[in-house]
Amino acid sequence: DGGITQSPKYLFRKEGQNVTLSCEQNLNHDAMYWYRQDPGQGLRLIYYSQIVNDFQKGDIAEGYSVSREKKESFPLTVTSAQKNPTAFYLCASSIVTGRHSYNEQFFGPGTRLTVL
Amino acid sequence: EDKVVQSPLSLVVHEGDTVTLNCSYEVTNFRSLLWYKQEKKAPTFLFMLTSSGIEKKSGRLSSILDKKELFSILNITATQTGDSAIYLCAGPYGGSQGNLIFGKGTKLSVKP
């Protein structure tokens, strides 16, 4: 089945440690996105990538890093520089069309990160 | 600054009630507005609205866009407990290619 997967589902980390969240899609989508969701805050964009080997910062990129070495994969690293990393992290993907059109984003099941 | 504002932030109703969720937006170069339903995990797509005044329907859910007033509503008739979720409204950032700006969501709770 085509879809977008994230792992792990739950992740615990000690303060000061870096941790990497996985996101894989087999939808042949060019664009991939990482969002953070906090209670009452909606979704906020961390990083996005429109094409392999290229990515851009979103609204809250500080303390995070990403890579896009393959079309299917867009891992997110939460570094020790992120001051408040406990949150629910969602990955999404979409096709890329012309500048004047837009297509829906498909979301993965999310990873809940808790920093102890 | 582009923004999407949803109201109410939370709502509690009883089964069988009809609810209306609101979304107002200010995005440059408007192209579309999207509604998602989020239960426990991944948001799932409901509607994409691009034209003003044309209602989109899916079962008991319907949505309409008013481009002049920069407003959209999501209606749910004859609510069921399975409709309990967070409903998210989103619009593309002006000038961007595919990036969405989300509202904070409306948390709907349907009591039996």
mmCIF file of C-alpha atoms in Angstrom:
data_model
loop_
_atom_site.group_PDB
_atom_site.id
_atom_site.type_symbol
_atom_site.label_atom_id
_atom_site.label_comp_id
_atom_site.label_asym_id
_atom_site.label_seq_id
_atom_site.Cartn_x
_atom_site.Cartn_y
_atom_site.Cartn_z
ATOM 1 C CA ASP A 1 0.000 0.000 0.000
ATOM 2 C CA GLY A 2 1.188 3.513 -0.735
ATOM 3 C CA GLY A 3 1.642 5.747 2.231
ATOM 4 C CA ILE A 4 3.835 7.682 4.571
ATOM 5 C CA THR A 5 5.344 6.129 7.671
ATOM 6 C CA GLN A 6 7.051 7.547 10.715
ATOM 7 C CA SER A 7 9.061 5.815 13.346
ATOM 8 C CA PRO A 8 9.213 5.383 16.197
ATOM 9 C CA LYS A 9 5.701 6.038 17.451
ATOM 10 C CA TYR A 10 6.920 7.090 20.886
ATOM 11 C CA LEU A 11 10.390 8.305 21.734
ATOM 12 C CA PHE A 12 11.965 9.232 25.027
ATOM 13 C CA ARG A 13 15.220 11.061 25.293
ATOM 14 C CA LYS A 14 17.320 12.545 28.024
ATOM 15 C CA GLU A 15 18.032 16.240 28.013
ATOM 16 C CA GLY A 16 21.164 17.082 26.036
ATOM 17 C CA GLN A 17 20.883 14.192 23.584
ATOM 18 C CA ASN A 18 20.253 14.443 19.867
ATOM 19 C CA VAL A 19 17.551 12.212 18.422
ATOM 20 C CA THR A 20 16.515 11.433 14.838
ATOM 21 C CA LEU A 21 12.922 10.875 13.742
ATOM 22 C CA SER A 22 12.319 8.833 10.616
ATOM 23 C CA CYS A 23 9.903 9.671 7.801
ATOM 24 C CA GLU A 24 9.511 7.511 4.683
ATOM 25 C CA GLN A 25 7.010 7.756 1.833
ATOM 26 C CA ASN A 26 6.362 5.568 -1.195
ATOM 27 C CA LEU A 27 3.891 7.913 -2.860
ATOM 28 C CA ASN A 28 6.511 9.226 -5.286
ATOM 29 C CA HIS A 29 5.973 12.724 -3.875
ATOM 30 C CA ASP A 30 8.611 15.339 -4.482
ATOM 31 C CA ALA A 31 7.813 17.516 -1.485
ATOM 32 C CA MET A 32 8.136 16.552 2.169
ATOM 33 C CA TYR A 33 7.472 18.524 5.339
ATOM 34 C CA TRP A 34 8.031 18.361 9.075
ATOM 35 C CA TYR A 35 5.585 19.905 11.519
ATOM 36 C CA ARG A 36 5.503 20.205 15.243
ATOM 37 C CA GLN A 37 2.195 20.122 17.105
ATOM 38 C CA ASP A 38 1.759 21.355 20.663
ATOM 39 C CA PRO A 39 -1.558 21.443 22.540
ATOM 40 C CA GLY A 40 -3.621 24.423 21.432
ATOM 41 C CA GLN A 41 -1.011 25.488 18.879
ATOM 42 C CA GLY A 42 -2.043 23.781 15.668
ATOM 43 C CA LEU A 43 0.727 22.627 13.320
ATOM 44 C CA ARG A 44 3.888 24.671 12.877
ATOM 45 C CA LEU A 45 6.299 24.109 10.007
ATOM 46 C CA ILE A 46 9.854 23.132 10.950
ATOM 47 C CA TYR A 47 11.507 22.284 7.613
ATOM 48 C CA TYR A 48 10.389 21.429 4.129
ATOM 49 C CA SER A 49 11.958 20.009 1.014
ATOM 50 C CA GLN A 50 10.686 20.367 -2.554
ATOM 51 C CA ILE A 51 13.340 18.217 -4.167
ATOM 52 C CA VAL A 52 16.141 15.814 -3.285
ATOM 53 C CA ASN A 53 19.271 17.423 -1.823
ATOM 54 C CA ASP A 54 17.468 20.667 -1.113
ATOM 55 C CA PHE A 55 15.512 21.845 1.918
ATOM 56 C CA GLN A 56 14.364 25.093 3.473
ATOM 57 C CA LYS A 57 13.701 26.323 6.987
ATOM 58 C CA GLY A 58 10.139 26.752 8.117
ATOM 59 C CA ASP A 59 8.848 28.945 10.921
ATOM 60 C CA ILE A 60 10.508 27.152 13.832
ATOM 61 C CA ALA A 61 13.703 25.578 12.459
ATOM 62 C CA GLU A 62 15.991 26.516 15.346
ATOM 63 C CA GLY A 63 17.335 23.449 17.128
ATOM 64 C CA TYR A 64 16.395 21.083 14.289
ATOM 65 C CA SER A 65 18.187 19.720 11.249
ATOM 66 C CA VAL A 66 17.124 17.621 8.258
ATOM 67 C CA SER A 67 18.551 15.863 5.232
ATOM 68 C CA ARG A 68 17.038 14.795 1.921
ATOM 69 C CA GLU A 69 19.411 12.351 0.297
ATOM 70 C CA LYS A 70 16.628 10.237 -1.192
ATOM 71 C CA LYS A 71 13.216 11.171 -2.529
ATOM 72 C CA GLU A 72 11.534 8.702 -0.188
ATOM 73 C CA SER A 73 13.168 9.794 3.030
ATOM 74 C CA PHE A 74 13.263 13.010 5.063
ATOM 75 C CA PRO A 75 14.676 12.390 8.562
ATOM 76 C CA LEU A 76 14.472 15.072 11.234
ATOM 77 C CA THR A 77 17.106 15.457 13.945
ATOM 78 C CA VAL A 78 16.100 17.174 17.150
ATOM 79 C CA THR A 79 19.313 18.548 18.566
ATOM 80 C CA SER A 80 20.219 19.440 22.120
ATOM 81 C CA ALA A 81 19.919 23.086 21.075
ATOM 82 C CA GLN A 82 16.135 22.761 20.855
ATOM 83 C CA LYS A 83 14.975 24.282 24.120
ATOM 84 C CA ASN A 84 11.565 22.661 24.383
ATOM 85 C CA PRO A 85 11.544 19.521 22.239
ATOM 86 C CA THR A 86 8.702 17.614 23.902
ATOM 87 C CA ALA A 87 5.936 17.597 21.279
ATOM 88 C CA PHE A 88 4.116 15.582 18.655
ATOM 89 C CA TYR A 89 5.983 15.582 15.322
ATOM 90 C CA LEU A 90 4.196 15.061 12.026
ATOM 91 C CA CYS A 91 5.732 14.410 8.645
ATOM 92 C CA ALA A 92 3.832 15.068 5.426
ATOM 93 C CA SER A 93 4.363 14.815 1.687
ATOM 94 C CA SER A 94 2.753 16.213 -1.435
ATOM 95 C CA ILE A 95 3.231 16.392 -5.170
ATOM 96 C CA VAL A 96 4.724 19.564 -6.600
ATOM 97 C CA THR A 97 2.981 21.259 -9.466
ATOM 98 C CA GLY A 98 3.060 24.724 -10.921
ATOM 99 C CA ARG A 99 3.364 27.794 -8.769
ATOM 100 C CA HIS A 100 -0.296 28.617 -9.156
ATOM 101 C CA SER A 101 -1.730 25.348 -7.999
ATOM 102 C CA TYR A 102 -1.759 23.486 -4.754
ATOM 103 C CA ASN A 103 -2.194 19.871 -3.773
ATOM 104 C CA GLU A 104 -3.132 18.322 -0.467
ATOM 105 C CA GLN A 105 -0.513 17.088 1.931
ATOM 106 C CA PHE A 106 -0.630 13.513 3.165
ATOM 107 C CA PHE A 107 0.417 12.987 6.765
ATOM 108 C CA GLY A 108 2.228 10.215 8.569
ATOM 109 C CA PRO A 109 0.996 8.863 11.926
ATOM 110 C CA GLY A 110 3.365 11.045 13.934
ATOM 111 C CA THR A 111 6.053 10.558 16.570
ATOM 112 C CA ARG A 112 5.495 11.667 20.132
ATOM 113 C CA LEU A 113 8.804 12.819 21.597
ATOM 114 C CA THR A 114 9.200 13.226 25.335
ATOM 115 C CA VAL A 115 12.343 14.688 26.844
ATOM 116 C CA LEU A 116 12.989 13.480 30.373
ATOM 117 C CA GLU B 1 1.626 38.387 7.675
ATOM 118 C CA ASP B 2 -0.304 35.338 6.502
ATOM 119 C CA LYS B 3 -2.578 33.846 9.132
ATOM 120 C CA VAL B 4 -5.425 31.407 9.603
ATOM 121 C CA VAL B 5 -7.766 31.785 12.584
ATOM 122 C CA GLN B 6 -10.254 29.143 13.661
ATOM 123 C CA SER B 7 -13.181 29.426 16.027
ATOM 124 C CA PRO B 8 -14.299 28.176 18.389
ATOM 125 C CA LEU B 9 -11.175 26.527 19.760
ATOM 126 C CA SER B 10 -13.286 23.853 21.425
ATOM 127 C CA LEU B 11 -16.865 22.745 21.243
ATOM 128 C CA VAL B 12 -18.925 20.137 23.101
ATOM 129 C CA VAL B 13 -22.198 18.918 21.592
ATOM 130 C CA HIS B 14 -24.510 15.925 21.861
ATOM 131 C CA GLU B 15 -25.096 13.276 19.252
ATOM 132 C CA GLY B 16 -27.538 14.444 16.628
ATOM 133 C CA ASP B 17 -26.623 18.125 16.931
ATOM 134 C CA THR B 18 -25.463 20.154 13.950
ATOM 135 C CA VAL B 19 -22.229 22.113 14.306
ATOM 136 C CA THR B 20 -20.549 24.850 12.331
ATOM 137 C CA LEU B 21 -16.821 25.403 12.542
ATOM 138 C CA ASN B 22 -15.311 28.652 11.365
ATOM 139 C CA CYS B 23 -12.088 29.543 9.609
ATOM 140 C CA SER B 24 -10.967 33.022 8.648
ATOM 141 C CA TYR B 25 -7.802 33.577 6.708
ATOM 142 C CA GLU B 26 -5.464 36.215 5.439
ATOM 143 C CA VAL B 27 -3.052 34.793 2.918
ATOM 144 C CA THR B 28 -1.490 36.630 0.030
ATOM 145 C CA ASN B 29 -2.178 35.318 -3.452
ATOM 146 C CA PHE B 30 -4.943 33.045 -2.213
ATOM 147 C CA ARG B 31 -5.209 29.777 -4.110
ATOM 148 C CA SER B 32 -7.040 27.336 -1.869
ATOM 149 C CA LEU B 33 -8.187 26.535 1.638
ATOM 150 C CA LEU B 34 -8.069 23.050 3.101
ATOM 151 C CA TRP B 35 -9.868 21.283 5.919
ATOM 152 C CA TYR B 36 -8.404 18.306 7.766
ATOM 153 C CA LYS B 37 -9.746 16.045 10.500
ATOM 154 C CA GLN B 38 -7.294 14.866 13.141
ATOM 155 C CA GLU B 39 -8.289 12.093 15.498
ATOM 156 C CA LYS B 40 -5.450 10.646 17.465
ATOM 157 C CA LYS B 41 -2.660 10.774 14.955
ATOM 158 C CA ALA B 42 -2.352 11.856 11.338
ATOM 159 C CA PRO B 43 -4.619 14.594 9.990
ATOM 160 C CA THR B 44 -6.767 13.246 7.193
ATOM 161 C CA PHE B 45 -7.847 15.382 4.294
ATOM 162 C CA LEU B 46 -11.492 16.453 4.108
ATOM 163 C CA PHE B 47 -11.909 19.235 1.562
ATOM 164 C CA MET B 48 -10.005 21.643 -0.617
ATOM 165 C CA LEU B 49 -11.883 24.793 -1.574
ATOM 166 C CA THR B 50 -10.789 27.047 -4.377
ATOM 167 C CA SER B 51 -13.989 28.685 -5.616
ATOM 168 C CA SER B 52 -16.259 30.985 -3.684
ATOM 169 C CA GLY B 53 -19.850 29.941 -3.028
ATOM 170 C CA ILE B 54 -19.553 26.344 -4.195
ATOM 171 C CA GLU B 55 -20.388 23.867 -1.463
ATOM 172 C CA LYS B 56 -18.420 20.667 -1.197
ATOM 173 C CA LYS B 57 -20.113 17.727 0.479
ATOM 174 C CA SER B 58 -19.041 14.381 1.820
ATOM 175 C CA GLY B 59 -21.766 12.546 3.679
ATOM 176 C CA ARG B 60 -22.771 14.602 6.705
ATOM 177 C CA LEU B 61 -19.903 17.038 6.216
ATOM 178 C CA SER B 62 -19.997 20.060 3.983
ATOM 179 C CA SER B 63 -17.878 23.130 3.506
ATOM 180 C CA ILE B 64 -18.074 26.409 1.667
ATOM 181 C CA LEU B 65 -15.735 29.285 0.976
ATOM 182 C CA ASP B 66 -16.396 33.015 0.826
ATOM 183 C CA LYS B 67 -13.431 34.640 -0.908
ATOM 184 C CA LYS B 68 -14.785 38.139 -0.467
ATOM 185 C CA GLU B 69 -15.090 37.817 3.301
ATOM 186 C CA LEU B 70 -11.997 35.567 3.540
ATOM 187 C CA PHE B 71 -13.993 32.979 5.429
ATOM 188 C CA SER B 72 -14.878 29.307 5.314
ATOM 189 C CA ILE B 73 -17.196 27.125 7.357
ATOM 190 C CA LEU B 74 -17.315 23.400 7.930
ATOM 191 C CA ASN B 75 -20.735 21.993 8.767
ATOM 192 C CA ILE B 76 -21.387 18.630 10.352
ATOM 193 C CA THR B 77 -25.006 17.518 10.555
ATOM 194 C CA ALA B 78 -26.431 14.780 12.800
ATOM 195 C CA THR B 79 -23.138 14.514 14.679
ATOM 196 C CA GLN B 80 -21.907 11.149 15.937
ATOM 197 C CA THR B 81 -19.344 10.304 18.608
ATOM 198 C CA GLY B 82 -16.990 9.324 15.795
ATOM 199 C CA ASP B 83 -16.920 12.939 14.685
ATOM 200 C CA SER B 84 -14.999 13.823 17.852
ATOM 201 C CA ALA B 85 -11.662 15.158 16.634
ATOM 202 C CA ILE B 86 -9.630 18.270 16.035
ATOM 203 C CA TYR B 87 -10.611 19.985 12.808
ATOM 204 C CA LEU B 88 -7.817 21.913 11.157
ATOM 205 C CA CYS B 89 -8.097 24.621 8.554
ATOM 206 C CA ALA B 90 -5.075 25.513 6.408
ATOM 207 C CA GLY B 91 -4.088 27.743 3.542
ATOM 208 C CA PRO B 92 -0.943 27.916 1.422
ATOM 209 C CA TYR B 93 1.570 30.588 2.321
ATOM 210 C CA GLY B 94 1.435 33.392 -0.179
ATOM 211 C CA GLY B 95 4.003 32.873 -2.869
ATOM 212 C CA SER B 96 5.152 29.515 -1.609
ATOM 213 C CA GLN B 97 4.844 26.268 -3.445
ATOM 214 C CA GLY B 98 2.959 23.856 -1.279
ATOM 215 C CA ASN B 99 3.695 25.161 2.215
ATOM 216 C CA LEU B 100 0.651 25.339 4.438
ATOM 217 C CA ILE B 101 -0.153 27.624 7.325
ATOM 218 C CA PHE B 102 -2.508 26.002 9.811
ATOM 219 C CA GLY B 103 -5.016 27.425 12.221
ATOM 220 C CA LYS B 104 -4.902 26.219 15.825
ATOM 221 C CA GLY B 105 -7.799 23.872 15.200
ATOM 222 C CA THR B 106 -11.235 23.351 16.711
ATOM 223 C CA LYS B 107 -11.510 20.478 19.154
ATOM 224 C CA LEU B 108 -14.953 18.949 18.759
ATOM 225 C CA SER B 109 -16.298 16.571 21.389
ATOM 226 C CA VAL B 110 -19.554 14.759 20.656
ATOM 227 C CA LYS B 111 -21.237 13.268 23.720
ATOM 228 C CA PRO B 112 -23.574 10.262 23.424
#
